[in-house]
Coordinates of C-alpha atoms in Angstrom, one line a residue:
M1 CA 101.4 79.5 92.5
F2 CA 99.9 77.7 91.7
L3 CA 96.9 79.4 91.3
I4 CA 93.5 81.0 90.8
F5 CA 93.5 84.7 89.9
K6 CA 90.7 87.1 89.1
R7 CA 90.6 90.2 86.9
K8 CA 93.2 92.8 87.4
F9 CA 92.0 95.9 89.4
L10 CA 93.6 99.4 89.6
F11 CA 96.4 99.5 92.1
F12 CA 94.9 102.5 94.0
A13 CA 91.8 100.5 94.8
V14 CA 93.6 98.5 97.6
T15 CA 94.2 101.7 99.5
L16 CA 90.5 102.4 99.9
L17 CA 88.9 101.8 103.3
V18 CA 85.5 100.7 103.9
L19 CA 84.6 102.0 107.2
N20 CA 83.4 99.3 109.7
S21 CA 83.9 98.4 113.3
E22 CA 86.2 95.6 112.8
A23 CA 89.7 96.1 114.0
K24 CA 92.5 95.5 111.5
R25 CA 96.2 94.3 111.3
V26 CA 98.2 96.8 109.4
I27 CA 101.8 97.7 108.4
I28 CA 102.8 101.2 108.9
F29 CA 105.6 102.4 106.7
M30 CA 107.5 105.3 108.3
K31 CA 109.3 108.2 106.6
E32 CA 113.0 108.6 107.0
S33 CA 112.5 111.1 109.6
A34 CA 111.5 108.3 112.0
R35 CA 114.0 105.7 110.9
K36 CA 116.1 106.1 114.1
E37 CA 113.0 105.4 116.3
V38 CA 112.0 102.4 114.5
V39 CA 115.5 100.7 114.3
T40 CA 116.2 101.5 117.9
F41 CA 113.0 100.1 119.1
G42 CA 113.3 97.0 116.9
L43 CA 116.6 96.3 118.7
T44 CA 115.2 96.4 122.1
Q45 CA 112.1 94.6 121.0
N46 CA 113.8 91.7 119.3
L47 CA 116.5 91.2 121.9
I48 CA 116.1 90.1 125.5
S49 CA 116.7 93.5 127.2
K50 CA 118.1 93.6 130.8
N51 CA 117.3 97.2 130.9
Q52 CA 113.6 97.5 130.9
V53 CA 113.7 101.2 131.6
E54 CA 115.5 101.8 128.4
Q55 CA 113.2 99.5 126.5
R56 CA 110.3 101.5 127.6
N57 CA 112.0 104.8 126.7
Q58 CA 112.7 103.6 123.2
A59 CA 109.0 102.4 123.0
D60 CA 107.8 105.7 124.2
K61 CA 109.9 107.6 121.6
L62 CA 108.4 105.4 118.9
V63 CA 104.9 105.9 120.0
Q64 CA 105.5 109.6 120.3
S65 CA 106.6 109.7 116.7
L66 CA 103.1 108.4 115.9
G67 CA 101.4 111.0 117.9
N68 CA 100.8 108.7 120.8
Q69 CA 97.8 107.3 118.7
I70 CA 98.8 103.5 119.3
K71 CA 99.9 101.4 122.4
V72 CA 103.2 99.8 122.6
S73 CA 101.4 96.5 123.0
Q74 CA 99.9 96.9 119.6
I75 CA 103.3 96.9 118.0
K76 CA 103.8 93.3 117.0
K77 CA 107.0 93.4 114.8
T78 CA 109.4 95.8 113.5
L79 CA 110.8 95.6 110.1
S80 CA 113.9 97.7 110.1
R81 CA 114.9 97.4 106.3
L82 CA 111.5 98.4 105.4
N83 CA 111.4 101.0 108.0
S84 CA 107.9 99.7 109.1
L85 CA 105.8 98.3 111.9
I86 CA 103.2 95.7 111.9
V87 CA 100.4 96.9 114.3
D88 CA 97.4 94.9 115.6
Q89 CA 93.8 96.0 116.5
L90 CA 93.5 99.3 114.6
E91 CA 90.1 100.6 114.0
D92 CA 89.4 102.4 110.6
T93 CA 89.1 105.8 112.3
E94 CA 92.5 105.3 114.0
I95 CA 94.1 104.4 110.6
L96 CA 92.6 107.5 109.0
E97 CA 94.1 109.6 111.7
L98 CA 97.5 107.9 111.5
R99 CA 97.7 108.5 107.8
K100 CA 97.8 112.2 108.6
N101 CA 101.0 111.9 110.8
K102 CA 104.0 113.6 109.5
N103 CA 106.2 110.6 110.1
V104 CA 103.9 108.1 108.2
L105 CA 104.7 107.3 104.6
L106 CA 101.7 104.9 104.2
I107 CA 99.6 102.3 105.9
D108 CA 98.6 99.0 104.3
T109 CA 95.9 96.8 105.7
E110 CA 96.3 93.1 105.9
V111 CA 94.6 91.2 103.0
I112 CA 94.4 87.3 102.8
R113 CA 94.5 86.0 99.2
P114 CA 93.4 82.5 98.2
L115 CA 96.1 79.8 98.5
P116 CA 98.3 79.0 95.7
F117 CA 97.0 76.0 93.7
L118 CA 96.1 73.6 96.4
V119 CA 98.0 70.4 95.8
R120 CA 96.1 68.5 98.4
N121 CA 94.9 68.8 101.9
F122 CA 97.2 66.4 103.6
K123 CA 95.5 66.7 107.0
K124 CA 92.5 64.8 105.7
I125 CA 94.4 61.8 104.4
A126 CA 94.7 58.8 106.8
L127 CA 97.1 56.1 105.8
P128 CA 97.6 52.5 107.4
L129 CA 100.9 52.7 109.4
S130 CA 102.1 49.7 107.5
Q131 CA 101.6 51.3 104.0
K132 CA 104.8 50.9 102.0
I133 CA 106.2 54.1 100.6
S134 CA 106.8 53.5 96.7
S135 CA 109.6 54.9 94.7
F136 CA 107.3 54.9 91.6
F137 CA 108.8 58.2 90.4
S138 CA 112.4 57.0 89.7
M139 CA 113.8 59.3 87.1
T140 CA 115.0 62.8 86.5
P141 CA 111.8 65.0 86.1
W142 CA 111.5 66.0 82.5
G143 CA 111.5 69.8 83.4
I144 CA 115.0 69.5 84.8
L145 CA 116.2 68.1 81.5
A146 CA 114.2 70.5 79.4
V147 CA 115.8 73.5 81.0
K148 CA 119.3 71.8 80.5
A149 CA 120.1 72.1 84.3
P150 CA 122.6 69.1 84.3
E151 CA 124.6 70.6 81.6
A152 CA 125.1 73.7 83.7
W153 CA 126.3 71.9 86.9
N154 CA 130.0 71.9 86.2
E155 CA 130.3 75.6 85.6
S156 CA 128.0 76.5 88.5
M157 CA 129.1 73.8 90.9
G158 CA 125.5 72.6 91.0
G159 CA 124.5 75.8 92.7
A160 CA 126.8 75.5 95.7
G161 CA 127.2 78.8 97.6
A162 CA 123.8 80.1 96.3
R163 CA 120.9 80.7 98.8
V164 CA 117.2 80.7 97.8
L165 CA 114.4 81.9 99.9
I166 CA 111.0 80.2 99.1
L167 CA 108.1 82.2 100.3
D168 CA 105.1 79.7 100.2
T169 CA 103.1 77.2 102.5
G170 CA 106.3 76.0 104.3
I171 CA 108.4 73.0 103.9
D172 CA 108.7 69.4 105.1
R173 CA 112.2 69.8 106.8
D174 CA 112.5 65.9 107.2
H175 CA 112.1 65.2 103.4
P176 CA 115.2 63.2 102.2
S177 CA 115.3 65.3 99.1
L178 CA 115.3 68.6 100.9
R179 CA 116.9 67.9 104.2
P180 CA 120.6 68.2 103.2
N181 CA 120.0 71.6 101.6
L182 CA 117.6 73.1 104.1
E183 CA 119.4 75.9 105.9
L184 CA 116.7 77.8 107.7
G185 CA 112.9 77.9 108.0
K186 CA 110.6 80.7 109.5
D187 CA 106.9 81.0 110.0
F188 CA 105.3 84.5 109.2
V189 CA 101.7 83.4 109.6
G190 CA 101.7 82.7 113.4
D191 CA 98.6 80.2 113.4
D192 CA 98.6 77.3 115.8
Q193 CA 99.6 74.0 114.1
D194 CA 101.2 70.7 115.0
G195 CA 104.9 70.3 114.6
Y196 CA 107.4 73.0 113.9
P197 CA 106.2 76.5 113.0
Y198 CA 107.0 76.4 109.3
K199 CA 105.8 73.0 108.6
D200 CA 104.2 72.5 105.3
T201 CA 100.6 71.1 105.8
I202 CA 99.5 72.0 102.3
G203 CA 102.3 70.6 100.2
H204 CA 102.8 73.5 97.7
G205 CA 106.0 74.8 99.3
T206 CA 107.5 71.4 99.5
H207 CA 106.8 70.6 95.9
V208 CA 108.4 74.1 94.8
A209 CA 111.4 73.5 96.9
G210 CA 112.2 70.0 95.3
T211 CA 112.3 71.6 91.9
I212 CA 114.5 74.4 93.0
A213 CA 117.2 72.5 95.0
G214 CA 116.2 68.8 95.5
V215 CA 119.3 66.8 96.0
L216 CA 120.5 64.5 93.3
D217 CA 119.8 60.9 94.5
S218 CA 120.2 57.4 93.1
T219 CA 116.8 57.2 91.3
G220 CA 117.8 60.2 89.2
F221 CA 115.6 62.7 90.9
S222 CA 117.1 66.1 91.3
G223 CA 116.1 69.8 91.6
V224 CA 117.6 72.4 89.1
A225 CA 120.3 73.4 91.5
P226 CA 121.0 70.3 93.7
K227 CA 123.7 72.0 95.9
A228 CA 122.0 75.3 96.5
R229 CA 120.9 76.2 100.0
I230 CA 117.1 76.6 100.8
L231 CA 115.5 79.0 103.2
A232 CA 111.7 78.4 103.7
G233 CA 109.5 81.2 104.8
R234 CA 105.8 80.2 105.5
V235 CA 103.6 83.0 104.4
C236 CA 100.5 81.0 103.4
A237 CA 98.2 79.1 105.9
P238 CA 95.2 77.0 105.0
E239 CA 93.1 80.1 105.0
G240 CA 95.3 81.9 102.4
C241 CA 98.3 84.2 102.0
S242 CA 98.9 87.4 103.8
N243 CA 100.4 90.3 102.2
L244 CA 101.9 91.4 105.5
A245 CA 103.4 87.9 105.8
V246 CA 104.9 88.3 102.2
A247 CA 106.3 91.7 103.1
E248 CA 107.8 90.4 106.3
G249 CA 109.2 87.4 104.5
I250 CA 111.0 89.6 102.0
E251 CA 112.5 91.6 104.9
W252 CA 113.7 88.5 106.2
G253 CA 115.3 87.5 103.0
M254 CA 117.2 90.9 102.9
Q255 CA 118.4 90.3 106.5
Q256 CA 119.6 86.8 105.5
K257 CA 121.3 88.2 102.1
V258 CA 119.7 85.6 100.1
D259 CA 120.4 85.5 96.3
V260 CA 117.0 84.7 95.2
I261 CA 113.4 84.9 96.4
S262 CA 111.0 82.6 94.8
M263 CA 107.2 83.3 95.0
S264 CA 104.8 80.8 93.4
L265 CA 101.9 82.9 94.6
G266 CA 100.1 86.0 93.7
G267 CA 96.9 87.9 92.9
A268 CA 95.2 90.4 90.6
W269 CA 97.0 93.2 92.2
A270 CA 99.9 94.0 94.5
S271 CA 99.4 95.8 97.9
P272 CA 101.6 98.8 98.7
A273 CA 103.4 96.7 101.3
E274 CA 104.4 94.0 98.7
R275 CA 105.4 96.7 96.2
L276 CA 107.6 98.5 98.5
A277 CA 109.2 95.3 99.8
V278 CA 109.9 94.0 96.3
S279 CA 111.5 97.3 95.3
K280 CA 113.6 97.5 98.4
A281 CA 114.8 93.8 98.0
S282 CA 115.6 94.4 94.3
K283 CA 117.6 97.5 95.2
E284 CA 119.6 95.4 97.7
G285 CA 120.5 92.9 94.9
V286 CA 118.1 90.1 95.6
T287 CA 116.6 88.6 92.4
I288 CA 112.8 87.9 92.7
V289 CA 111.1 85.3 90.6
A290 CA 107.2 84.9 90.6
A291 CA 104.4 83.0 88.8
S292 CA 102.4 84.5 86.1
G293 CA 99.2 82.9 87.2
N294 CA 96.8 80.2 86.2
D295 CA 93.5 81.6 84.8
G296 CA 94.8 81.6 81.1
S297 CA 94.1 85.3 80.7
N298 CA 96.2 88.0 78.9
S299 CA 97.1 89.7 82.2
I300 CA 99.9 88.8 84.4
S301 CA 99.3 88.4 88.2
Y302 CA 101.2 90.3 91.0
P303 CA 103.9 90.4 92.2
A304 CA 105.1 88.8 88.9
A305 CA 103.9 91.8 87.0
L306 CA 105.9 94.3 88.9
P307 CA 109.0 95.6 86.9
E308 CA 111.6 94.3 89.3
V309 CA 110.3 90.7 89.1
I310 CA 111.0 87.9 86.6
A311 CA 107.4 86.7 85.6
V312 CA 107.3 83.1 84.6
G313 CA 104.8 81.2 82.4
A314 CA 104.3 77.6 81.9
I315 CA 104.7 75.1 79.0
D316 CA 104.0 71.4 78.5
S317 CA 106.3 68.5 77.5
Q318 CA 105.5 69.4 73.9
F319 CA 107.0 72.9 74.4
K320 CA 103.6 74.3 73.9
K321 CA 102.0 77.0 76.2
A322 CA 100.0 75.5 78.9
S323 CA 96.3 76.5 78.5
F324 CA 96.1 77.9 82.1
S325 CA 99.3 80.1 81.8
Q326 CA 98.8 83.8 82.1
Y327 CA 100.6 86.1 79.7
G328 CA 101.1 89.7 78.7
P329 CA 103.8 92.3 78.2
E330 CA 105.4 91.7 81.5
L331 CA 106.0 87.9 80.9
A332 CA 109.8 87.4 80.9
V333 CA 110.3 83.7 80.2
V334 CA 108.5 80.2 80.3
A335 CA 109.4 76.9 82.0
P336 CA 108.0 73.4 82.5
G337 CA 104.7 73.7 84.3
V338 CA 102.8 70.5 83.3
D339 CA 103.2 67.1 84.8
V340 CA 106.0 68.4 87.0
V341 CA 107.3 65.7 89.4
S342 CA 108.7 67.0 92.7
S343 CA 108.8 66.3 96.4
V344 CA 105.8 66.4 98.7
P345 CA 105.3 66.0 102.5
M346 CA 106.6 62.5 103.1
G347 CA 104.2 59.7 102.5
H348 CA 101.5 62.0 101.0
G349 CA 102.4 61.8 97.4
R350 CA 100.0 59.7 95.1
A351 CA 101.0 57.8 92.0
P352 CA 98.0 56.2 90.1
V353 CA 98.6 53.0 88.3
V354 CA 96.1 51.9 85.8
S355 CA 96.4 48.9 83.5
F356 CA 94.2 46.9 81.2
T357 CA 94.0 43.5 79.4
V358 CA 92.0 43.2 76.2
G359 CA 90.9 39.8 75.5
E360 CA 93.6 37.3 75.8
G361 CA 96.3 40.1 75.3
S362 CA 99.0 41.3 77.6
V363 CA 98.8 43.8 80.4
Q364 CA 99.0 47.4 79.3
T365 CA 99.8 49.9 81.8
V366 CA 98.9 53.5 80.8
R367 CA 99.4 57.1 81.8
S368 CA 96.8 58.1 84.3
V369 CA 95.7 60.6 87.1
T370 CA 93.4 60.2 90.0
F371 CA 90.7 62.5 91.2
E372 CA 90.7 64.0 94.7
G373 CA 87.6 62.8 96.4
G374 CA 87.7 59.5 95.0
K375 CA 88.4 56.3 97.0
T376 CA 92.1 56.0 98.0
V377 CA 92.7 52.6 96.5
L378 CA 95.8 51.5 98.3
T379 CA 95.7 47.9 97.2
P380 CA 95.0 46.8 93.5
E381 CA 91.4 46.5 92.4
S382 CA 90.4 44.5 89.3
Y383 CA 87.0 44.8 87.4
E384 CA 85.5 44.1 84.1
M385 CA 85.0 47.2 82.1
V386 CA 81.7 48.5 80.6
F387 CA 81.4 51.6 78.2
A388 CA 79.0 54.1 79.8
G389 CA 79.1 56.9 77.2
L390 CA 79.1 60.4 78.7
G391 CA 77.9 59.1 82.1
K392 CA 74.5 60.5 81.9
E393 CA 71.6 58.6 83.6
E394 CA 70.2 57.5 80.3
D395 CA 73.6 56.0 79.4
F396 CA 73.5 53.9 82.5
S397 CA 69.9 52.9 81.9
K398 CA 71.0 50.9 78.8
I399 CA 73.8 48.9 80.4
N400 CA 74.6 46.7 83.4
V401 CA 77.6 48.1 85.3
E402 CA 77.0 46.6 88.6
G403 CA 80.3 45.3 90.1
K404 CA 82.2 46.6 87.0
V405 CA 84.1 49.7 86.3
A406 CA 82.5 52.3 84.0
L407 CA 84.6 53.8 81.2
I408 CA 83.2 57.4 80.7
Q409 CA 84.1 60.0 78.2
R410 CA 84.7 63.6 79.3
G411 CA 82.2 66.2 78.4
E412 CA 78.7 67.7 78.5
I413 CA 78.1 67.2 82.3
K414 CA 80.1 67.5 85.4
F415 CA 82.6 64.9 86.5
I416 CA 80.8 64.6 89.9
D417 CA 77.5 64.0 88.2
K418 CA 79.0 61.3 86.0
V419 CA 80.3 59.6 89.1
K420 CA 77.1 59.9 91.1
N421 CA 75.3 58.3 88.2
A422 CA 77.8 55.5 88.1
I423 CA 77.4 54.9 91.9
Q424 CA 73.6 55.0 91.5
A425 CA 74.1 52.3 88.8
K426 CA 76.2 50.3 91.4
A427 CA 79.5 50.6 89.6
S428 CA 82.7 49.5 91.5
G429 CA 84.7 52.2 89.8
V430 CA 85.1 55.0 87.2
I431 CA 87.7 55.6 84.6
F432 CA 87.3 58.7 82.5
Y433 CA 88.9 59.3 79.3
N434 CA 89.8 62.7 78.0
N435 CA 88.1 64.4 75.1
T436 CA 91.4 66.1 74.2
E437 CA 95.1 65.7 74.5
G438 CA 96.7 65.2 77.9
L439 CA 95.3 64.6 81.2
I440 CA 93.6 66.9 83.7
Q441 CA 93.3 66.6 87.5
G442 CA 90.6 67.9 89.9
A443 CA 88.4 67.3 92.9
I444 CA 85.0 65.6 92.6
T445 CA 84.1 66.6 96.2
S446 CA 84.5 70.1 97.6
D447 CA 84.3 69.3 101.4
G448 CA 87.3 66.8 101.5
S449 CA 84.9 63.8 101.8
Q450 CA 85.6 60.5 99.9
L451 CA 83.3 58.7 97.6
P452 CA 83.2 54.8 97.8
V453 CA 84.7 54.3 94.4
G454 CA 88.0 54.9 92.7
V455 CA 88.0 57.6 90.1
F456 CA 90.7 57.9 87.5
M457 CA 91.5 59.3 84.1
V458 CA 93.4 58.1 81.0
E459 CA 94.3 59.8 77.8
Q460 CA 91.9 60.3 74.9
K461 CA 93.7 57.7 72.6
V462 CA 93.6 55.0 75.3
G463 CA 90.0 55.6 75.9
E464 CA 89.0 55.6 72.3
S465 CA 90.9 52.2 71.8
L466 CA 89.1 50.7 74.8
K467 CA 85.8 52.0 73.6
E468 CA 86.3 50.5 70.2
S469 CA 87.3 47.1 71.7
L470 CA 84.2 47.1 73.9
E471 CA 81.9 48.0 71.1
K472 CA 83.4 44.9 69.2
G473 CA 82.2 42.7 72.1
M474 CA 85.7 42.1 73.4
V475 CA 86.2 41.6 77.2
V476 CA 88.3 44.3 78.8
N477 CA 89.6 44.0 82.3
S478 CA 91.1 46.9 84.2
T479 CA 93.2 47.1 87.4
Y480 CA 94.1 50.2 89.3
E481 CA 95.6 51.3 92.5
I482 CA 97.2 54.4 94.0
L483 CA 100.8 54.1 95.3
V484 CA 102.0 56.2 98.3
T485 CA 105.1 58.1 97.5
N486 CA 107.2 61.0 98.8
Q487 CA 106.8 62.8 95.3
D488 CA 103.9 63.8 93.2
S489 CA 103.2 65.3 89.8
F490 CA 101.3 68.7 89.5
N491 CA 100.5 71.4 87.1
G492 CA 100.6 75.2 87.3
T493 CA 102.8 78.3 86.8
S494 CA 103.7 77.5 90.5
M495 CA 105.6 74.6 89.1
A496 CA 107.2 76.6 86.3
T497 CA 108.6 79.3 88.5
P498 CA 111.0 77.1 90.7
H499 CA 112.7 76.0 87.5
V500 CA 113.7 79.6 86.8
S501 CA 114.5 80.3 90.5
G502 CA 116.9 77.2 90.3
I503 CA 118.5 78.6 87.2
V504 CA 119.0 81.9 88.9
A505 CA 120.6 80.0 91.9
L506 CA 123.1 78.4 89.3
M507 CA 123.9 81.8 87.8
K508 CA 124.5 83.3 91.2
A509 CA 126.7 80.4 92.2
A510 CA 128.8 81.3 89.1
N511 CA 128.9 85.0 89.9
K512 CA 127.7 86.5 93.1
N513 CA 128.0 90.0 91.7
L514 CA 125.1 89.7 89.2
T515 CA 122.5 92.4 89.8
P516 CA 118.7 91.4 89.4
S517 CA 118.5 93.3 86.1
Q518 CA 121.6 91.5 84.8
V519 CA 120.1 88.1 85.8
K520 CA 116.8 88.9 84.0
M521 CA 118.6 90.3 80.9
I522 CA 120.8 87.1 80.6
L523 CA 117.9 84.7 81.3
Q524 CA 115.9 86.3 78.3
K525 CA 119.0 86.6 76.0
T526 CA 119.8 82.9 76.4
A527 CA 116.3 81.6 76.3
T528 CA 115.1 79.4 73.4
P529 CA 112.4 81.2 71.5
L530 CA 109.0 79.4 71.2
G531 CA 105.8 80.2 69.3
P532 CA 103.3 81.3 68.4
N533 CA 104.1 84.3 70.4
E534 CA 102.2 87.2 68.9
N535 CA 101.0 88.4 72.3
N536 CA 104.0 87.5 74.4
E537 CA 102.5 84.2 75.4
M538 CA 105.9 82.8 75.7
G539 CA 108.0 85.9 76.8
A540 CA 111.6 85.4 75.5
G541 CA 111.2 81.6 75.4
L542 CA 112.1 78.5 77.4
V543 CA 114.9 79.2 79.9
N544 CA 118.2 77.5 79.2
A545 CA 120.5 76.9 82.2
E546 CA 123.4 75.8 80.2
K547 CA 123.6 78.8 78.1
A548 CA 122.7 81.2 80.9
V549 CA 125.5 80.0 83.2
H550 CA 127.9 79.9 80.4
E551 CA 127.0 83.5 79.5
V552 CA 127.7 84.4 83.1
T553 CA 131.1 82.8 83.2
L554 CA 132.1 84.3 79.9
S555 CA 131.3 87.8 81.3
Q556 CA 133.9 87.3 84.0
D557 CA 136.7 86.4 81.7

C-alpha cells in the first residue's frame, strides 16, 4: 500500500460516534444466538427464490432478532462466515439503540481511508491510438531474483495449486502477464465505472498482482509464483478504501478457501470489522500478508500490525531499509520495495529514457524517472543543456535558457517552483538531479493537469558530472522521451508485500496443510538477517523463497 499513514490512534477511538444527522452505512456483527437467522436469510437473499413467502418469513425473523429496528430493504448484504449484516441508511440514534440489542455483538460504521500509494490516475491519460507499446522492461525484476524465487520453483511447482486473493484497487483482467492466472474477480465497492466491475482504474492492484503471480514470459518478466492462481477483490475506489469492503473481501476469501490474502493497504488503526474478519480468516487457515506503511515512522500500520498478520517492510536494491518503510516490534520481514517493476493496466506504463552527449562524445543513456504533471513526451525531444543551479528566479536571471533544457539541482525550494521558474524563463524542458543517492518520483501538479514541458530526474552522480562539464564550457545535448509500456516501476511497502505473498503461495503449493502461524515462523526462520536492526527496522530480515520452500518440504519428509 502503498501508502500514506498518520499517527496511530487508540483502537477504541474508532468506536465513538459523533452524533449528526447523516445516515450511515454499517456492519452489524450478530451474536451466536442469532446465527441461524443470519445464515438462513443470507441463503434466501443471495439465491433467486421462487418462494417469496418463505423469503419474507426469513427476513421477518432476522428483523425481529434486531427488535424490528431496521427495514428489510436496508439490509444490503449478509456475511455468513462473519455472522454479520451490512446495513444502509442508519441514523446515529438508531445505531445507539441497536447496540443495546441482546443479539448484537458490535456495530462498525463505514470509514473511507486514503488510497494506497497512487501509482497514477489512468483515466486522465490520453494516448494516440497509434502509439506503439514498448517492451522497455525486458528482464526479470530485481526483486524476484533478490528473494530467490526462481530457485524455489522446482520444489513448489512455481506455485501451481495455490490461490491468492488480492484485496486492492482491482485488476486489469486482459493484461497478458495476468490473464492466464486470473481465476476470479469481484467488486466490493459498488460505484459506477466503465467496463467490468472489478476493473483497475488506479493501477495499484494490477502492479501488486504482477509481482505475486505474473506469468513467466519470453522477456524474463515473472512474478514470485508464476503458476499460482489470482483472485482479485476490488475494495478501493478512487475516493479511497472502505473498511466494510475489506471485511467483505476477507469473507469472500474464506468462502473461496484461498491460501493467502494480500493487502497492500492500511491505516493508523484497524476498525472492529477488519479485526474480526482478520481473526476469523486466520482461524480458518488463511495466511494474511500486509504492508507496514510508508511514512517512515516507528509505528506499523494496520492491518499489518495485527498479531495474525505478516507485516512487511521495504528494502532497496542495496539491501538497505527504504527510507519510507515503517517499522516496529510487529514487523515480521522485509522484501524489495524500491524500483519494483511490475504490470500496470495495459498501455499505461511509462518508461522514461534520458540520454546525453558531452562535446563530441558518444551518447550516454542514464537511469531516470519522470514527474507526474510534466509533459508526456511520446516522441524524442532534443535540446542543448544549461545549468540553472537550484532553479530559483535569481538563478535563471543569470543565464539564457530559452529553447534549452534546464539542469536543476534538487533542494531548498519545491520542485513545482523550480519548474515554474524554468517555464517563465522560456526553457523547453527540465532535468533535475538528485542531492542524494537514488531517484525519487512525485507529482508537480495536484489537479491532474499537465505542464507544457517535460520534467525528468537523473541520479546525483550523473547531474554533478553534467554540471562540471557545463562549467568547463563544454556543449551538452540532451534527448528524452517517455515510452508507453504495459509495465512500470514503483516504490512502497505496497510493492514489498506482494513479494512475500508470492512466497507464501509457493510454500502453500508445497504443503497445503501449513497453518498461518507456521508460515510466519518459517518465513522468519529462513530470512536473511539485515542490519542495522536495533529497532526491528528489518524484522527477521530479507525473505528467502528457496530456503522457505525447502524448509516446508523437509518438514514433510
